[in-house]
Amino acid sequence: MKKYLFILVALLVTLSSFAQNGKPNKKQQRAKQFSEEVAEKFELDEAKTKEVYELKLTQMNASGKISKKKKNGEITVEEAKAQTRKINKETVNAMMKVCGETDRKAFSSELKAINQSLKKGAH
């Protein structure tokens, strides 16, 4: 049930983001690049690539909100880390299901490598 709720929230966030202005913002662009890299690595079809995109965008938006709360002093650094870890774990678990992977450690390593290559612009 949590998975469906997570995906629904992801869809709503994305739809509202696209509705604001016709062109994608930086988070949407990064989520798109990430989902394309994951799709290539795990040979995903278009529907699963879209799911990965939605999950990544939701993760990025949630992390941004946590960061703002931390910056504004609403939560402590430790609380921010704990909340971010929880979001990241939920996202990885959901992506594992989408990609059909079962080895969490290996999958997490692959995602980390994809994130790092995108940060460096080496894709």
JSON list of C-alpha atoms in Angstrom, two decimals, residues 55-98:
[
{"chain": "A", "resi": 55, "resn": "LEU", "atom": "CA", "xyz": [10.37, 8.02, -7.80]},
{"chain": "A", "resi": 56, "resn": "LYS", "atom": "CA", "xyz": [13.57, 10.01, -8.30]},
{"chain": "A", "resi": 57, "resn": "LEU", "atom": "CA", "xyz": [11.74, 13.33, -8.65]},
{"chain": "A", "resi": 58, "resn": "THR", "atom": "CA", "xyz": [9.74, 12.63, -5.50]},
{"chain": "A", "resi": 59, "resn": "GLN", "atom": "CA", "xyz": [12.93, 11.75, -3.65]},
{"chain": "A", "resi": 60, "resn": "MET", "atom": "CA", "xyz": [14.62, 14.95, -4.80]},
{"chain": "A", "resi": 61, "resn": "ASN", "atom": "CA", "xyz": [11.63, 17.11, -3.81]},
{"chain": "A", "resi": 62, "resn": "ALA", "atom": "CA", "xyz": [11.34, 15.47, -0.40]},
{"chain": "A", "resi": 63, "resn": "SER", "atom": "CA", "xyz": [15.08, 15.88, 0.22]},
{"chain": "A", "resi": 64, "resn": "GLY", "atom": "CA", "xyz": [14.81, 19.53, -0.75]},
{"chain": "A", "resi": 65, "resn": "LYS", "atom": "CA", "xyz": [12.02, 20.09, 1.77]},
{"chain": "A", "resi": 66, "resn": "ILE", "atom": "CA", "xyz": [14.07, 18.42, 4.49]},
{"chain": "A", "resi": 67, "resn": "SER", "atom": "CA", "xyz": [17.04, 20.59, 3.59]},
{"chain": "A", "resi": 68, "resn": "LYS", "atom": "CA", "xyz": [14.90, 23.75, 3.85]},
{"chain": "A", "resi": 69, "resn": "LYS", "atom": "CA", "xyz": [13.56, 22.67, 7.25]},
{"chain": "A", "resi": 70, "resn": "LYS", "atom": "CA", "xyz": [17.12, 22.07, 8.45]},
{"chain": "A", "resi": 71, "resn": "LYS", "atom": "CA", "xyz": [18.28, 25.42, 7.10]},
{"chain": "A", "resi": 72, "resn": "ASN", "atom": "CA", "xyz": [15.35, 27.21, 8.79]},
{"chain": "A", "resi": 73, "resn": "GLY", "atom": "CA", "xyz": [16.11, 25.51, 12.11]},
{"chain": "A", "resi": 74, "resn": "GLU", "atom": "CA", "xyz": [12.81, 23.60, 12.14]},
{"chain": "A", "resi": 75, "resn": "ILE", "atom": "CA", "xyz": [14.66, 20.28, 12.52]},
{"chain": "A", "resi": 76, "resn": "THR", "atom": "CA", "xyz": [18.11, 19.30, 13.74]},
{"chain": "A", "resi": 77, "resn": "VAL", "atom": "CA", "xyz": [20.92, 18.01, 11.55]},
{"chain": "A", "resi": 78, "resn": "GLU", "atom": "CA", "xyz": [20.39, 14.53, 13.02]},
{"chain": "A", "resi": 79, "resn": "GLU", "atom": "CA", "xyz": [16.67, 14.63, 12.27]},
{"chain": "A", "resi": 80, "resn": "ALA", "atom": "CA", "xyz": [17.39, 15.76, 8.72]},
{"chain": "A", "resi": 81, "resn": "LYS", "atom": "CA", "xyz": [19.84, 12.88, 8.23]},
{"chain": "A", "resi": 82, "resn": "ALA", "atom": "CA", "xyz": [17.35, 10.36, 9.61]},
{"chain": "A", "resi": 83, "resn": "GLN", "atom": "CA", "xyz": [14.52, 11.65, 7.41]},
{"chain": "A", "resi": 84, "resn": "THR", "atom": "CA", "xyz": [16.76, 11.69, 4.34]},
{"chain": "A", "resi": 85, "resn": "ARG", "atom": "CA", "xyz": [17.95, 8.13, 5.02]},
{"chain": "A", "resi": 86, "resn": "LYS", "atom": "CA", "xyz": [14.33, 6.98, 5.33]},
{"chain": "A", "resi": 87, "resn": "ILE", "atom": "CA", "xyz": [13.34, 8.62, 2.04]},
{"chain": "A", "resi": 88, "resn": "ASN", "atom": "CA", "xyz": [16.40, 7.21, 0.28]},
{"chain": "A", "resi": 89, "resn": "LYS", "atom": "CA", "xyz": [15.71, 3.70, 1.60]},
{"chain": "A", "resi": 90, "resn": "GLU", "atom": "CA", "xyz": [12.06, 3.84, 0.49]},
{"chain": "A", "resi": 91, "resn": "THR", "atom": "CA", "xyz": [13.10, 5.10, -2.94]},
{"chain": "A", "resi": 92, "resn": "VAL", "atom": "CA", "xyz": [15.74, 2.40, -3.42]},
{"chain": "A", "resi": 93, "resn": "ASN", "atom": "CA", "xyz": [13.28, -0.30, -2.33]},
{"chain": "A", "resi": 94, "resn": "ALA", "atom": "CA", "xyz": [10.66, 0.97, -4.78]},
{"chain": "A", "resi": 95, "resn": "MET", "atom": "CA", "xyz": [13.21, 1.22, -7.60]},
{"chain": "A", "resi": 96, "resn": "MET", "atom": "CA", "xyz": [14.45, -2.31, -6.89]},
{"chain": "A", "resi": 97, "resn": "LYS", "atom": "CA", "xyz": [10.91, -3.58, -7.46]},
{"chain": "A", "resi": 98, "resn": "VAL", "atom": "CA", "xyz": [10.54, -1.58, -10.67]}
]
